Amino acid sequence: MSTSWNRRSFTLALAGALAAGVPVLPASAQTVPSGKVTVELFGLVTNGFDPVIEAFQKDYPNITVKWTKFGTDEFKQALRVGAASGKMPDLWFNWGGSLAYPYSRAGLTLDLTGRIQDLKLDQTLVPTAIVLAQDRGKLYGVPNRIVPMTIVYRKEMFEKAGVKVPNTFAELEEACAKLKAAGITPFSLGGKFSWMTMRFTDFFMEHYAGPKLHDQIKAMEASWDQDAVVKSFAKLKEWNDKGWFNQGFLNVDPATNMQLVYQGKAAMVLEVPSIEVTRLKRENIDPSTYGTFLMPTDQTPRRVSGFQQQLQVSAKAPKDVQDAALLFATYVVRPDLAAKHMASIGGPSAARGVVPGADSPLQAQYATWLQEGLQLFLPGDQALPQEMVAAYFEAQDSVILGAMTPAEAAKSVQQAITGFKARQQ
């Protein structure tokens, strides 16, 4: 991810780390290979690792990091092919949840659970990052970013409709009604690939089910054919019927969901932190004219949908290559270096105490929430097995189109899960 952060941002971010009392930890607690080692790294073209690799190779001249960059879909395919052929890279970028556990559960990813203290991850990372990166209680990667989803709004639209930032679900619905009455579409979204619509369904499920039951539903430990899920699909349909989403959003590409907000026709989006850099600043829009707030779930703890990004090490790589790969993965999240390289890697950082400067107010707000312990739940397309994501998407889209009732949609997902579980036996 490229950014427009300047040197002042880096300085403030580093100052934030130091002011927070975060130790600038050396990587010397780890094993450093003595001979020449090459680490093959697979990642996304947007990962922004170039300056980190350059600095790392200067600090460790005997280690070469060979980075192969992919687009998102090509990257996922490359990992699948690697896993099928038994030729995984030494180190790879990954998200979490069901996008990562096929590799850890196949024994392809190095288990770091017993090395959390040795690697100082419990000291350098915010707790949420470690929790999100775990699979069945074990850690299989070093998180470097946390990506919470929050509601981003254009302040001018709120002022025009006389709307205040909502703190409860009811206040959010009151705000939507006022915006609609003022001729402003409350939410702009691109539902073409279903995952942006999923963010709202996930939000409604957190509201109606609460954290514990919501997690059980997404883990397929509790049935989807129940009241909380039916209410969630029903609320999605209700918001659509009230015109609180942009008309025809199921055909809108997610990449274009900000256009209505730019044009002053919509007020809010449910988005990830990169919106400040990849959308607003690239459009030469002052980010201070936008605000953000947490989705009001009316639940305790107040959680938002989100995920982490991590680096995972091959369990099959030679020991010296594993040591070199781990050295790089932890180098990325050393607080002093995480602050310095946030401009290229993006934020919020998973490292403790790293907060962007005032010229990135939205990023700074996200980072502050996370440093204060904001909890996240995985979005449906990472919480569910990939085979079940299609059933979830089909159900929610069918409800919006009127092809299924909310009750039928809940039953259809549960039927798909029952079949999936039967096939696993």
mmCIF file of N, CA, C and O in Angstrom, residues 16-62:
data_model
loop_
_atom_site.group_PDB
_atom_site.id
_atom_site.type_symbol
_atom_site.label_atom_id
_atom_site.label_comp_id
_atom_site.label_asym_id
_atom_site.label_seq_id
_atom_site.Cartn_x
_atom_site.Cartn_y
_atom_site.Cartn_z
ATOM 1 N N GLY A 16 5.141 8.593 19.310
ATOM 2 C CA GLY A 16 4.019 7.957 19.990
ATOM 3 C C GLY A 16 4.440 6.662 20.639
ATOM 4 O O GLY A 16 4.051 6.348 21.759
ATOM 5 N N ALA A 17 5.272 5.906 19.938
ATOM 6 C CA ALA A 17 5.743 4.642 20.497
ATOM 7 C C ALA A 17 6.599 4.879 21.730
ATOM 8 O O ALA A 17 6.447 4.209 22.745
ATOM 9 N N LEU A 18 7.488 5.847 21.636
ATOM 10 C CA LEU A 18 8.376 6.111 22.743
ATOM 11 C C LEU A 18 7.634 6.702 23.923
ATOM 12 O O LEU A 18 7.854 6.336 25.073
ATOM 13 N N ALA A 19 6.693 7.648 23.607
ATOM 14 C CA ALA A 19 5.942 8.290 24.679
ATOM 15 C C ALA A 19 5.082 7.280 25.420
ATOM 16 O O ALA A 19 4.789 7.425 26.597
ATOM 17 N N ALA A 20 4.649 6.252 24.712
ATOM 18 C CA ALA A 20 3.803 5.238 25.345
ATOM 19 C C ALA A 20 4.628 4.257 26.174
ATOM 20 O O ALA A 20 4.096 3.316 26.734
ATOM 21 N N GLY A 21 5.923 4.494 26.233
ATOM 22 C CA GLY A 21 6.750 3.621 27.036
ATOM 23 C C GLY A 21 7.031 2.288 26.389
ATOM 24 O O GLY A 21 7.380 1.315 27.057
ATOM 25 N N VAL A 22 6.862 2.243 25.081
ATOM 26 C CA VAL A 22 7.079 0.993 24.378
ATOM 27 C C VAL A 22 8.573 0.759 24.205
ATOM 28 O O VAL A 22 9.288 1.628 23.715
ATOM 29 N N PRO A 23 9.075 -0.367 24.640
ATOM 30 C CA PRO A 23 10.503 -0.622 24.469
ATOM 31 C C PRO A 23 10.867 -0.805 23.010
ATOM 32 O O PRO A 23 10.127 -1.441 22.265
ATOM 33 N N VAL A 24 11.950 -0.203 22.590
ATOM 34 C CA VAL A 24 12.451 -0.427 21.247
ATOM 35 C C VAL A 24 13.308 -1.673 21.311
ATOM 36 O O VAL A 24 14.475 -1.632 21.687
ATOM 37 N N LEU A 25 12.709 -2.799 21.039
ATOM 38 C CA LEU A 25 13.329 -4.082 21.317
ATOM 39 C C LEU A 25 14.284 -4.490 20.207
ATOM 40 O O LEU A 25 13.960 -4.396 19.038
ATOM 41 N N PRO A 26 15.451 -4.958 20.561
ATOM 42 C CA PRO A 26 16.364 -5.494 19.560
ATOM 43 C C PRO A 26 15.902 -6.869 19.128
ATOM 44 O O PRO A 26 15.158 -7.538 19.830
ATOM 45 N N ALA A 27 16.328 -7.280 17.969
ATOM 46 C CA ALA A 27 15.988 -8.605 17.500
ATOM 47 C C ALA A 27 17.036 -9.622 17.936
ATOM 48 O O ALA A 27 17.008 -10.756 17.522
ATOM 49 N N SER A 28 17.977 -9.197 18.803
ATOM 50 C CA SER A 28 19.101 -10.052 19.143
ATOM 51 C C SER A 28 18.694 -11.266 19.967
ATOM 52 O O SER A 28 19.489 -12.171 20.158
ATOM 53 N N ALA A 29 17.443 -11.261 20.497
ATOM 54 C CA ALA A 29 16.982 -12.415 21.265
ATOM 55 C C ALA A 29 16.763 -13.613 20.362
ATOM 56 O O ALA A 29 16.610 -14.724 20.845
ATOM 57 N N GLN A 30 16.780 -13.402 19.083
ATOM 58 C CA GLN A 30 16.533 -14.476 18.137
ATOM 59 C C GLN A 30 17.844 -15.024 17.583
ATOM 60 O O GLN A 30 18.896 -14.401 17.662
ATOM 61 N N THR A 31 17.695 -16.201 16.973
ATOM 62 C CA THR A 31 18.837 -16.814 16.330
ATOM 63 C C THR A 31 19.088 -16.146 14.985
ATOM 64 O O THR A 31 18.178 -16.042 14.160
ATOM 65 N N VAL A 32 20.317 -15.676 14.794
ATOM 66 C CA VAL A 32 20.691 -15.051 13.530
ATOM 67 C C VAL A 32 21.593 -16.028 12.764
ATOM 68 O O VAL A 32 22.645 -16.409 13.276
ATOM 69 N N PRO A 33 21.167 -16.447 11.584
ATOM 70 C CA PRO A 33 22.001 -17.378 10.813
ATOM 71 C C PRO A 33 23.388 -16.788 10.560
ATOM 72 O O PRO A 33 23.524 -15.589 10.308
ATOM 73 N N SER A 34 24.404 -17.635 10.641
ATOM 74 C CA SER A 34 25.768 -17.149 10.443
ATOM 75 C C SER A 34 26.198 -17.203 8.976
ATOM 76 O O SER A 34 27.038 -16.425 8.534
ATOM 77 N N GLY A 35 25.613 -18.137 8.221
ATOM 78 C CA GLY A 35 25.975 -18.245 6.818
ATOM 79 C C GLY A 35 25.023 -17.473 5.917
ATOM 80 O O GLY A 35 24.095 -16.812 6.394
ATOM 81 N N LYS A 36 25.279 -17.567 4.627
ATOM 82 C CA LYS A 36 24.408 -16.888 3.670
ATOM 83 C C LYS A 36 23.092 -17.650 3.529
ATOM 84 O O LYS A 36 23.091 -18.877 3.360
ATOM 85 N N VAL A 37 21.984 -16.898 3.606
ATOM 86 C CA VAL A 37 20.656 -17.509 3.547
ATOM 87 C C VAL A 37 19.780 -16.677 2.623
ATOM 88 O O VAL A 37 19.814 -15.440 2.658
ATOM 89 N N THR A 38 18.990 -17.355 1.803
ATOM 90 C CA THR A 38 17.993 -16.668 0.973
ATOM 91 C C THR A 38 16.604 -17.096 1.424
ATOM 92 O O THR A 38 16.327 -18.292 1.556
ATOM 93 N N VAL A 39 15.748 -16.104 1.686
ATOM 94 C CA VAL A 39 14.374 -16.358 2.108
ATOM 95 C C VAL A 39 13.444 -15.984 0.966
ATOM 96 O O VAL A 39 13.440 -14.836 0.506
ATOM 97 N N GLU A 40 12.665 -16.953 0.509
ATOM 98 C CA GLU A 40 11.688 -16.686 -0.546
ATOM 99 C C GLU A 40 10.391 -16.217 0.090
ATOM 100 O O GLU A 40 9.756 -16.946 0.854
ATOM 101 N N LEU A 41 9.989 -14.981 -0.207
ATOM 102 C CA LEU A 41 8.789 -14.367 0.376
ATOM 103 C C LEU A 41 7.722 -14.189 -0.695
ATOM 104 O O LEU A 41 7.982 -13.610 -1.745
ATOM 105 N N PHE A 42 6.517 -14.702 -0.435
ATOM 106 C CA PHE A 42 5.363 -14.461 -1.302
ATOM 107 C C PHE A 42 4.468 -13.411 -0.624
ATOM 108 O O PHE A 42 4.192 -13.506 0.575
ATOM 109 N N GLY A 43 3.999 -12.433 -1.398
ATOM 110 C CA GLY A 43 3.114 -11.425 -0.825
ATOM 111 C C GLY A 43 2.360 -10.687 -1.903
ATOM 112 O O GLY A 43 2.438 -11.016 -3.095
ATOM 113 N N LEU A 44 1.598 -9.689 -1.471
ATOM 114 C CA LEU A 44 0.824 -8.874 -2.393
ATOM 115 C C LEU A 44 1.657 -7.707 -2.903
ATOM 116 O O LEU A 44 2.541 -7.214 -2.193
ATOM 117 N N VAL A 45 1.356 -7.258 -4.079
ATOM 118 C CA VAL A 45 2.054 -6.100 -4.633
ATOM 119 C C VAL A 45 1.813 -4.865 -3.762
ATOM 120 O O VAL A 45 2.612 -3.927 -3.771
ATOM 121 N N THR A 46 0.736 -4.884 -2.974
ATOM 122 C CA THR A 46 0.399 -3.737 -2.118
ATOM 123 C C THR A 46 0.975 -3.844 -0.712
ATOM 124 O O THR A 46 0.733 -2.967 0.114
ATOM 125 N N ASN A 47 1.738 -4.893 -0.409
ATOM 126 C CA ASN A 47 2.251 -5.067 0.957
ATOM 127 C C ASN A 47 3.260 -3.999 1.371
ATOM 128 O O ASN A 47 3.445 -3.749 2.564
ATOM 129 N N GLY A 48 3.943 -3.416 0.412
ATOM 130 C CA GLY A 48 4.862 -2.319 0.721
ATOM 131 C C GLY A 48 6.108 -2.718 1.494
ATOM 132 O O GLY A 48 6.636 -1.935 2.300
ATOM 133 N N PHE A 49 6.603 -3.917 1.258
ATOM 134 C CA PHE A 49 7.758 -4.396 2.017
ATOM 135 C C PHE A 49 9.106 -3.901 1.467
ATOM 136 O O PHE A 49 10.155 -4.148 2.092
ATOM 137 N N ASP A 50 9.131 -3.239 0.334
ATOM 138 C CA ASP A 50 10.413 -2.871 -0.299
ATOM 139 C C ASP A 50 11.381 -2.157 0.640
ATOM 140 O O ASP A 50 12.529 -2.603 0.792
ATOM 141 N N PRO A 51 10.972 -1.046 1.283
ATOM 142 C CA PRO A 51 11.948 -0.362 2.147
ATOM 143 C C PRO A 51 12.339 -1.177 3.371
ATOM 144 O O PRO A 51 13.444 -1.027 3.896
ATOM 145 N N VAL A 52 11.431 -2.049 3.827
ATOM 146 C CA VAL A 52 11.746 -2.895 4.986
ATOM 147 C C VAL A 52 12.807 -3.922 4.600
ATOM 148 O O VAL A 52 13.766 -4.160 5.346
ATOM 149 N N ILE A 53 12.635 -4.515 3.429
ATOM 150 C CA ILE A 53 13.618 -5.492 2.956
ATOM 151 C C ILE A 53 14.982 -4.829 2.765
ATOM 152 O O ILE A 53 16.020 -5.375 3.135
ATOM 153 N N GLU A 54 14.968 -3.639 2.192
ATOM 154 C CA GLU A 54 16.234 -2.919 1.967
ATOM 155 C C GLU A 54 16.955 -2.660 3.288
ATOM 156 O O GLU A 54 18.168 -2.909 3.412
ATOM 157 N N ALA A 55 16.204 -2.197 4.292
ATOM 158 C CA ALA A 55 16.819 -1.924 5.596
ATOM 159 C C ALA A 55 17.280 -3.218 6.273
ATOM 160 O O ALA A 55 18.365 -3.278 6.871
ATOM 161 N N PHE A 56 16.459 -4.251 6.161
ATOM 162 C CA PHE A 56 16.787 -5.539 6.789
ATOM 163 C C PHE A 56 18.074 -6.119 6.210
ATOM 164 O O PHE A 56 18.937 -6.612 6.944
ATOM 165 N N GLN A 57 18.202 -6.055 4.906
ATOM 166 C CA GLN A 57 19.384 -6.632 4.260
ATOM 167 C C GLN A 57 20.648 -5.834 4.568
ATOM 168 O O GLN A 57 21.755 -6.378 4.515
ATOM 169 N N LYS A 58 20.493 -4.549 4.893
ATOM 170 C CA LYS A 58 21.654 -3.771 5.331
ATOM 171 C C LYS A 58 22.076 -4.196 6.736
ATOM 172 O O LYS A 58 23.268 -4.286 7.042
ATOM 173 N N ASP A 59 21.068 -4.468 7.585
ATOM 174 C CA ASP A 59 21.369 -4.882 8.960
ATOM 175 C C ASP A 59 21.875 -6.323 9.019
ATOM 176 O O ASP A 59 22.646 -6.672 9.909
ATOM 177 N N TYR A 60 21.397 -7.134 8.082
ATOM 178 C CA TYR A 60 21.791 -8.558 8.043
ATOM 179 C C TYR A 60 22.247 -8.896 6.621
ATOM 180 O O TYR A 60 21.527 -9.514 5.841
ATOM 181 N N PRO A 61 23.474 -8.471 6.262
ATOM 182 C CA PRO A 61 23.936 -8.609 4.874
ATOM 183 C C PRO A 61 24.087 -10.052 4.390
ATOM 184 O O PRO A 61 24.197 -10.274 3.181
ATOM 185 N N ASN A 62 24.089 -11.009 5.319
ATOM 186 C CA ASN A 62 24.192 -12.417 4.894
ATOM 187 C C ASN A 62 22.822 -13.012 4.540
ATOM 188 O O ASN A 62 22.745 -14.163 4.111
#
